Amino acid sequence: MRSDVVKKGRQRAPHRSLLFAVGLTRSDLDKPFIGIANAWNDLVPGHTHLREIARAVREGIREAGGVPLEFGVIGVCDGIAMGHDGMKYSLPSRELIADSVEIMVMAHALDGLVLIPNCDKIVPGMMMAALRLNIPSLLVSGGPMLAGFFEGRAVDLISAFEGVGKVEKGEWDEKKLEELEEEACPTCGSCSGMFTANSMNCIAEALGLALPGNGTIPAIHSARIRLAKEAGRRIVDLVRRGIKSRDIVTLSSFRNAICVEMALGSSTNTVLHLPAIAKEGGIDLPLEVFEEISKLTPNLCRLSPAGTHHMEDLHRAGGVYAVMKELSKKGLIDEEVLTVAGRLRDLLPKFEVKDYQVIRPVDNPYYPEGGIAILRGNLAPGGAVVKQSAVNRDVLKFEGKARVFNSEEEATQAIRQGKIKKGEVVVIRFEGPKGGPGMREMLAPTSLIAGMGLDREVALITDGRFSGGTRGLAIGHISPEAQEGGPIAKLRDGDWIRIDIPSRKIEVSEEVLKREPVRIEKELPLDRSYLSRYRKLVTSAGEGGSFQEL
């Protein structure tokens, strides 16, 4: 075992003394040491219950004959960080999470690893660590919160964001918004729609790093505790059999995950995270792979924000494995891949779709293509991303005059003041990985646009990114970003922009490209901050926004 280096032999007497100091016994030294990376904290609704998940994992590890050794990991709530300098730290936290898990595992020579995340950047950060470390690893999340209920319909966090737009438009008063905000997030767990956190937790299943049910069992269901116990037992088995993360996660696994992503209509942030995870495993995953699979994969689910269903509905309908079972009918899933629960071919026969209103039949999808589309053109030669399943069919082709803003705050103020008119394209630039820095999510402006009823009338493009909760004609990840002198830095108010999602194009006139790009250097929230180092190391969104090799 890897851990023998800290517990075997005369020279390790001091090490054993320290291990005894934390409560281990002599008999524990003959068992595998299993690290538990727990992202619990009091700040994030998706993480406040992770102590209970970790306790169940510990029980499972002990039952299977392992030694559980738990340590903490940071986690940012994107919703609370939204719309201010805090959001600049969200994506950068992903790299810190991966690095901190690596440090704890390598410094203490752990044999196996259970990862307990739940929210947006914590899930991919932990999976990056798993691929980098290449030891037996298994992820078990905290699960999604239940949807709220308000005025006879299911609501969620995005309902609250869009409610602000309704107040700004004069449709609602402040009292009604206050009533909604107390109902939108009724339980612990990751926000209840197919937003980034739930997208990544579902993808963890499709990649094979998580047990069936990981992405959809609600946070407050007892089945979530049983899943965590099984995760603890299963990791000890993986250690004893020597099955490592890269034995499980291969290029075929990523193709399966992207296929599921397209069928579910996942967050566009998955296009940022999956290449970064793949990179840690030595796998190249360019945007062309996403586009190829999007063209082949039907969109089977319309969960919030694209539709009215929520994660509890997807779970009731059969979950991620039922989606994979449906896709396998068209030969879209590689069933020979290995997962933490066994070979996929042996697992899929156990699952069926239980509600074809939530998971459409593969022969009768919501849309014949995947939920995410990759656009290119002279405005985004390095690529751009749109959640086409959340775009009204009437505006898949759109042309309009640019309204250019150099920050999210400038654009949000203009939208709130009613300065954006029908037919315009809102451009928010200098919000990319380097320019922001940190590539903030643009949920505030997109929610205002939707709440004010302009989501079919106005387009929004940015070198930043969008929340998984964004709906409407919102195109992000414009690459190269403005900070690097990309074409988006050459736009001026009034420039004509053409968007054609079916043709995968986003273009401007050749006259725009002849200009010199605008140059802006944004101040950092703190001197000598982590963001200053991040800005120097981060790559473009088209490469996953990960750190460049030094």
XYZ file of C-alpha atoms in Angstrom:
550
model
C 0.000 0.000 0.000
C 1.117 3.591 -0.680
C 0.609 4.409 2.980
C 3.288 1.917 4.039
C 5.820 4.676 3.443
C 4.532 6.449 6.569
C 3.694 3.457 8.776
C 6.096 0.556 8.148
C 9.679 0.001 9.357
C 11.906 1.182 12.200
C 12.551 4.557 10.520
C 8.830 5.351 10.648
C 8.537 5.205 14.447
C 8.097 9.014 14.652
C 5.416 8.848 11.959
C 3.542 6.122 13.820
C 3.742 8.176 16.992
C 1.956 11.019 15.251
C -0.645 8.645 13.816
C -1.309 7.274 17.290
C -1.770 10.881 18.430
C -4.816 11.236 16.140
C -6.382 8.087 17.583
C -5.193 5.318 15.284
C -4.377 1.899 16.706
C -1.710 -0.680 15.862
C -4.281 -2.712 13.953
C -5.185 0.349 11.850
C -1.655 0.383 10.473
C -2.392 -2.820 8.540
C -5.418 -1.278 6.799
C -5.656 1.051 3.776
C -5.638 4.760 4.596
C -8.584 6.416 2.831
C -8.633 10.199 2.539
C -11.993 11.986 2.700
C -11.847 15.421 1.067
C -14.857 17.167 2.610
C -15.928 20.579 1.308
C -18.305 21.222 4.232
C -18.837 24.808 5.338
C -21.535 27.009 6.861
C -21.692 29.415 3.900
C -22.876 27.247 0.996
C -26.396 25.732 1.083
C -25.137 22.826 -0.983
C -22.461 22.091 1.629
C -24.001 22.692 5.038
C -25.006 19.022 5.373
C -21.778 17.461 4.097
C -20.722 16.483 7.621
C -23.586 13.964 7.548
C -22.424 12.666 4.174
C -18.852 12.355 5.464
C -20.039 10.519 8.579
C -21.786 7.936 6.412
C -18.704 7.583 4.192
C -16.573 6.996 7.292
C -18.940 4.256 8.440
C -18.720 2.553 5.060
C -14.923 2.712 5.036
C -14.719 1.223 8.554
C -17.187 -1.545 7.649
C -15.047 -2.486 4.649
C -11.828 -2.581 6.680
C -10.278 0.774 5.837
C -9.170 3.748 7.934
C -11.054 7.008 7.168
C -8.933 10.171 7.407
C -10.899 13.352 6.750
C -9.645 16.794 5.743
C -11.294 20.044 4.676
C -11.544 21.764 1.292
C -12.750 25.285 0.451
C -15.947 25.971 -1.486
C -17.513 29.118 -2.981
C -21.276 29.636 -3.346
C -21.685 31.116 -6.821
C -25.107 32.511 -5.956
C -23.820 34.499 -2.978
C -20.697 35.547 -4.922
C -22.769 36.674 -7.915
C -22.735 40.265 -9.137
C -19.731 41.605 -7.192
C -15.974 41.065 -6.866
C -16.609 37.754 -5.101
C -17.484 36.098 -8.416
C -13.944 36.770 -9.641
C -12.821 34.132 -7.143
C -15.245 31.370 -8.096
C -13.560 29.816 -11.147
C -10.040 30.406 -9.720
C -11.079 28.401 -6.647
C -11.244 25.307 -8.868
C -7.458 25.255 -9.272
C -6.895 25.815 -5.537
C -9.198 22.926 -4.709
C -7.342 20.565 -7.034
C -3.994 21.700 -5.643
C -5.046 21.387 -2.000
C -6.392 17.851 -2.462
C -3.141 16.888 -4.204
C -1.124 18.325 -1.320
C -3.039 16.431 1.364
C -2.953 13.097 -0.470
C 0.722 13.261 -1.428
C 1.955 14.660 1.892
C 0.261 11.881 3.851
C 0.667 8.996 1.361
C -3.025 8.056 1.272
C -4.096 4.851 -0.472
C -7.502 5.947 -1.721
C -9.689 9.030 -1.877
C -13.370 9.831 -1.420
C -14.315 13.282 -2.696
C -17.307 15.043 -1.108
C -18.248 18.204 -3.045
C -21.573 19.551 -4.186
C -21.389 22.955 -5.839
C -20.141 24.558 -8.995
C -16.313 24.654 -8.955
C -15.797 22.185 -6.133
C -16.979 19.171 -8.164
C -14.660 19.753 -11.172
C -11.794 20.823 -8.887
C -11.999 17.540 -7.018
C -12.274 15.498 -10.217
C -9.193 17.292 -11.546
C -7.348 16.163 -8.424
C -8.540 12.581 -8.879
C -7.206 12.420 -12.436
C -3.952 14.150 -11.501
C -3.233 11.873 -8.533
C -4.317 8.675 -10.314
C -5.063 6.706 -7.166
C -8.320 4.832 -6.420
C -10.887 7.635 -6.160
C -14.648 7.972 -5.845
C -16.887 11.048 -5.721
C -20.103 11.287 -3.697
C -21.891 14.643 -3.695
C -24.324 16.203 -1.261
C -27.180 16.065 -3.792
C -29.669 18.646 -5.099
C -32.099 20.698 -3.021
C -35.811 20.361 -3.644
C -37.596 22.959 -5.723
C -39.620 25.582 -3.916
C -43.306 26.298 -4.506
C -44.731 29.776 -5.089
C -48.070 30.895 -6.496
C -48.923 27.418 -7.729
C -45.654 26.597 -9.508
C -42.247 25.161 -8.785
C -39.553 27.809 -8.260
C -35.799 27.896 -7.667
C -32.900 30.307 -7.215
C -33.210 31.547 -10.796
C -36.822 32.479 -10.106
C -35.516 34.867 -7.437
C -32.938 36.382 -9.808
C -35.595 36.851 -12.495
C -37.987 38.269 -9.883
C -35.628 41.239 -9.547
C -36.222 41.967 -13.231
C -39.983 41.825 -12.724
C -39.707 44.415 -9.948
C -37.504 46.637 -12.141
C -40.111 46.398 -14.912
C -42.905 47.274 -12.504
C -44.756 43.938 -12.771
C -44.093 43.033 -9.116
C -43.744 44.986 -5.911
C -41.019 44.481 -3.316
C -43.331 42.502 -1.010
C -43.948 39.832 -3.626
C -40.205 39.490 -4.256
C -39.623 39.099 -0.505
C -42.207 36.303 -0.392
C -40.521 34.527 -3.316
C -37.018 34.768 -1.879
C -38.151 32.838 1.208
C -39.573 30.006 -0.924
C -37.046 29.653 -3.772
C -34.411 27.616 -1.894
C -36.352 25.506 0.643
C -33.741 22.884 1.636
C -30.033 22.245 1.779
C -28.396 20.929 -1.393
C -27.191 22.236 -4.723
C -29.704 24.546 -6.448
C -32.552 22.465 -7.842
C -32.311 22.981 -11.622
C -29.894 21.692 -14.250
C -27.426 24.381 -13.248
C -23.654 23.906 -13.087
C -23.428 21.999 -9.787
C -26.049 19.431 -10.731
C -24.693 19.215 -14.270
C -21.262 18.283 -12.942
C -22.626 15.833 -10.368
C -24.559 14.066 -13.132
C -21.465 14.091 -15.339
C -19.479 12.460 -12.505
C -21.838 9.489 -12.862
C -21.450 9.400 -16.635
C -17.649 9.593 -16.325
C -17.721 6.595 -14.005
C -16.270 8.354 -10.949
C -19.534 8.296 -8.961
C -22.119 5.668 -8.099
C -25.551 5.642 -9.794
C -27.813 8.233 -8.171
C -24.997 10.634 -7.267
C -26.331 13.457 -9.432
C -30.049 13.199 -8.684
C -30.892 11.746 -5.235
C -32.182 14.797 -3.311
C -29.981 16.068 -0.511
C -32.600 15.465 2.164
C -33.477 11.887 1.138
C -32.180 9.021 3.280
C -31.060 7.322 0.073
C -28.295 9.931 -0.075
C -26.894 8.647 3.251
C -27.098 5.063 2.019
C -25.255 6.101 -1.148
C -22.505 7.675 0.965
C -22.110 4.499 3.035
C -21.836 2.451 -0.137
C -19.231 4.905 -1.453
C -17.156 4.247 1.664
C -17.363 0.499 1.190
C -16.668 0.735 -2.535
C -13.502 2.828 -2.231
C -11.864 0.184 -0.028
C -12.697 -2.424 -2.665
C -11.155 -0.230 -5.401
C -7.972 0.142 -3.345
C -7.682 -3.603 -2.783
C -8.236 -4.290 -6.476
C -5.815 -1.544 -7.507
C -8.330 0.264 -9.750
C -7.182 3.851 -10.217
C -8.993 6.903 -11.536
C -7.336 6.779 -14.966
C -8.305 3.109 -15.316
C -11.887 4.329 -15.145
C -11.835 7.732 -16.838
C -10.752 7.415 -20.478
C -11.541 9.276 -23.691
C -14.524 6.945 -24.132
C -15.725 7.949 -20.659
C -15.520 11.615 -21.616
C -17.450 10.981 -24.817
C -20.163 9.254 -22.776
C -20.216 12.189 -20.358
C -20.540 14.741 -23.168
C -23.337 12.686 -24.706
C -25.207 12.730 -21.383
C -24.452 16.440 -21.031
C -26.085 17.112 -24.399
C -29.118 14.942 -23.625
C -29.673 16.643 -20.266
C -29.161 20.196 -21.554
C -26.437 20.831 -19.008
C -24.756 24.096 -18.044
C -22.365 25.684 -20.542
C -19.801 25.664 -17.720
C -19.344 21.946 -18.364
C -17.556 22.919 -21.578
C -15.091 24.791 -19.377
C -14.633 22.049 -16.788
C -14.450 18.841 -18.812
C -11.356 19.873 -20.847
C -9.642 20.917 -17.600
C -10.426 17.536 -16.001
C -9.306 15.681 -19.133
C -6.045 17.610 -19.208
C -5.180 16.265 -15.749
C -5.536 12.740 -17.127
C -3.394 13.447 -20.185
C -6.438 13.463 -22.482
C -6.991 16.105 -25.175
C -10.612 17.261 -25.327
C -10.957 20.139 -27.826
C -14.204 21.994 -28.507
C -14.577 20.051 -31.754
C -15.435 16.917 -29.738
C -18.321 18.723 -28.043
C -19.636 19.952 -31.374
C -19.343 16.514 -32.974
C -21.296 14.862 -30.166
C -23.845 17.703 -30.012
C -24.744 17.089 -33.646
C -25.360 13.382 -32.946
C -27.115 13.526 -29.560
C -30.811 14.368 -29.106
C -31.860 16.652 -26.255
C -34.068 14.463 -24.037
C -34.586 16.649 -20.944
C -35.764 20.199 -20.303
C -34.982 20.937 -16.694
C -34.962 24.456 -15.258
C -33.976 26.938 -16.662
C -34.862 25.375 -20.041
C -38.145 23.908 -18.758
C -40.328 23.377 -15.708
C -38.822 20.117 -14.401
C -36.281 19.996 -11.566
C -33.720 17.516 -10.281
C -36.231 15.685 -8.093
C -38.251 15.016 -11.259
C -35.206 13.645 -13.070
C -34.482 11.372 -10.106
C -38.062 10.108 -10.046
C -37.857 9.465 -13.802
C -34.840 7.180 -13.433
C -31.847 9.518 -13.186
C -28.664 9.670 -15.196
C -28.445 5.944 -15.850
C -31.956 5.946 -17.319
C -30.827 8.724 -19.678
C -27.793 6.634 -20.659
C -30.032 3.597 -21.165
C -32.207 5.611 -23.540
C -29.183 6.932 -25.447
C -27.759 3.424 -25.713
C -30.756 2.447 -27.864
C -29.151 4.524 -30.621
C -25.642 3.235 -29.933
C -24.560 6.606 -28.516
C -23.054 5.199 -25.301
C -19.891 3.093 -25.043
C -21.016 0.348 -22.657
C -17.566 -1.232 -22.333
C -16.214 1.498 -20.067
C -15.389 0.800 -16.432
C -17.055 2.685 -13.569
C -16.589 2.672 -9.785
C -19.637 0.362 -9.694
C -18.431 -2.056 -12.404
C -18.678 -2.351 -16.190
C -21.341 -0.080 -17.658
C -22.698 -2.952 -19.778
C -23.550 -4.831 -16.574
C -25.191 -1.812 -14.931
C -27.428 -0.360 -17.644
C -29.870 -3.324 -17.834
C -30.938 -2.482 -14.249
C -32.302 0.947 -15.265
C -35.327 2.134 -17.233
C -37.031 5.455 -17.850
C -39.969 5.739 -15.440
C -41.464 8.961 -16.783
C -41.180 9.810 -20.461
C -42.518 13.302 -19.776
C -39.266 14.097 -17.944
C -36.874 11.968 -20.022
C -38.132 11.946 -23.590
C -37.773 8.791 -25.743
C -34.669 8.890 -27.892
C -36.924 8.739 -30.975
C -39.057 11.667 -29.789
C -36.640 14.210 -28.266
C -37.234 17.836 -27.459
C -34.668 18.676 -30.123
C -32.619 16.451 -32.461
C -29.343 18.044 -31.346
C -27.669 18.389 -27.968
C -28.427 21.093 -25.418
C -25.104 22.896 -25.968
C -23.716 24.270 -29.235
C -20.216 25.490 -30.078
C -20.154 28.599 -32.280
C -17.283 29.945 -34.321
C -16.782 32.807 -36.715
C -14.679 35.930 -37.101
C -15.938 37.269 -33.745
C -14.972 34.058 -31.933
C -12.266 32.231 -33.918
C -11.343 30.312 -30.760
C -14.948 29.303 -30.145
C -17.981 30.354 -28.118
C -20.644 28.398 -26.236
C -24.437 28.645 -26.037
C -27.036 26.553 -24.200
C -29.285 26.207 -27.239
C -31.859 24.142 -25.334
C -32.615 27.283 -23.266
C -32.986 29.531 -26.357
C -36.423 30.119 -27.844
C -36.692 28.471 -31.260
C -37.770 31.797 -32.805
C -34.412 33.470 -32.138
C -31.907 30.771 -33.071
C -30.967 33.240 -35.813
C -30.520 36.814 -34.637
C -29.014 40.025 -36.000
C -28.665 43.287 -34.170
C -26.612 46.320 -33.264
C -23.986 46.028 -30.545
C -24.273 47.791 -27.193
C -20.769 47.463 -25.774
C -19.873 47.413 -22.070
C -16.486 46.822 -20.468
C -17.816 45.230 -17.283
C -20.801 43.338 -15.944
C -21.697 46.274 -13.682
C -21.956 48.720 -16.601
C -24.231 46.376 -18.534
C -26.426 45.576 -15.528
C -26.965 49.257 -14.796
C -27.995 49.935 -18.395
C -30.447 47.022 -18.388
C -31.996 48.140 -15.078
C -32.426 51.681 -16.408
C -34.277 50.430 -19.485
C -31.549 51.567 -21.888
C -31.405 48.248 -23.793
C -33.831 48.095 -26.702
C -35.375 45.215 -28.597
C -33.133 43.886 -31.336
C -29.847 44.873 -29.678
C -26.884 42.657 -28.816
C -25.487 43.386 -25.358
C -21.703 42.867 -25.402
C -19.921 42.411 -22.050
C -16.161 42.158 -22.452
C -13.005 42.179 -20.323
C -14.683 39.540 -18.146
C -12.707 36.533 -19.434
C -10.277 34.371 -17.433
C -7.514 36.984 -17.687
C -9.579 40.131 -18.205
C -11.951 39.792 -15.250
C -9.871 38.248 -13.951
C -11.704 35.068 -13.026
C -14.336 34.844 -15.803
C -17.379 35.889 -13.819
C -20.814 34.418 -14.459
C -23.308 36.859 -15.969
C -26.451 35.682 -14.165
C -27.479 39.159 -13.002
C -27.794 40.726 -16.480
C -29.305 37.634 -18.115
C -31.859 37.249 -15.312
C -32.797 40.912 -15.567
C -33.286 40.523 -19.318
C -35.443 37.428 -18.790
C -37.368 38.966 -15.889
C -38.118 42.052 -17.972
C -39.470 39.872 -20.790
C -36.656 40.655 -23.227
C -35.115 37.180 -23.488
C -36.668 36.695 -26.966
C -35.820 40.213 -28.077
C -32.224 40.775 -26.956
C -28.989 38.777 -27.329
C -26.091 38.888 -24.886
C -22.529 37.866 -25.700
C -19.479 37.888 -23.445
C -15.933 36.635 -23.026
C -17.083 35.793 -19.513
C -19.440 32.930 -18.795
C -22.986 32.222 -17.726
C -24.600 30.444 -14.824
C -26.174 27.096 -15.563
C -29.376 28.923 -14.633
C -29.162 31.334 -17.571
C -31.807 31.144 -20.284
C -32.265 33.098 -23.482
C -29.896 33.996 -26.311
C -26.770 34.180 -24.149
C -23.425 33.305 -25.746
C -20.347 33.033 -23.552
C -16.693 31.962 -23.598
C -15.963 34.227 -26.619
C -12.343 33.344 -27.445
C -9.846 34.924 -27.714
C -11.019 37.178 -24.903
C -10.769 40.975 -24.993
C -7.781 41.003 -22.619
C -5.812 39.054 -25.219
C -6.818 41.429 -28.031
C -9.522 39.184 -29.464
C -12.038 40.531 -31.991
C -14.527 41.266 -29.196
C -12.123 44.009 -28.063
C -12.616 45.751 -31.435
C -16.395 46.150 -31.211
C -18.066 49.548 -30.916
C -21.654 50.590 -30.261
C -23.705 50.159 -33.431
C -21.609 47.401 -35.020
C -23.817 44.785 -36.659
C -23.518 41.285 -35.139
C -24.950 38.151 -36.796
C -25.738 35.047 -34.741
C -26.771 31.806 -36.437
C -26.938 28.912 -33.975
C -28.077 26.249 -36.503
C -25.064 27.140 -38.686
C -22.839 27.561 -35.586
C -21.764 31.070 -36.626
C -21.176 34.382 -34.821
C -19.833 37.098 -37.100
C -19.180 40.804 -37.620
C -18.169 42.828 -40.673
C -14.585 42.746 -41.918
C -14.333 46.471 -41.163
C -14.532 45.717 -37.436
C -11.580 43.341 -37.656
C -9.335 46.038 -39.164
C -9.486 48.174 -36.007
C -7.031 48.197 -33.135
C -8.408 46.454 -30.034
C -9.389 48.467 -26.978
C -6.931 47.989 -24.075
C -8.081 47.974 -20.440
C -6.319 46.772 -17.298
C -8.781 46.233 -14.476
C -7.751 46.788 -10.897
C -7.694 43.774 -8.614
C -9.816 43.676 -5.441
C -6.657 43.234 -3.324
C -2.976 43.960 -3.754
C -0.745 40.875 -4.052
C -3.869 38.737 -4.317
C -4.361 35.210 -5.612
C -6.068 36.749 -8.645
C -2.836 38.447 -9.738
C -1.127 35.042 -9.915
C -4.190 33.486 -11.516
C -4.231 36.123 -14.280
C -0.633 35.275 -15.205
C -1.184 31.496 -15.335
C -4.693 30.941 -16.693
C -5.359 29.823 -20.275
C -8.306 30.782 -22.493
C -11.844 29.513 -22.032
C -11.404 27.431 -25.179
C -8.726 25.459 -23.326
C -10.798 25.014 -20.181
C -9.518 28.072 -18.325
C -6.926 25.887 -16.597
C -3.364 26.818 -15.707
C -0.731 26.751 -18.426
C 2.265 24.499 -18.063
C 5.278 26.291 -16.602
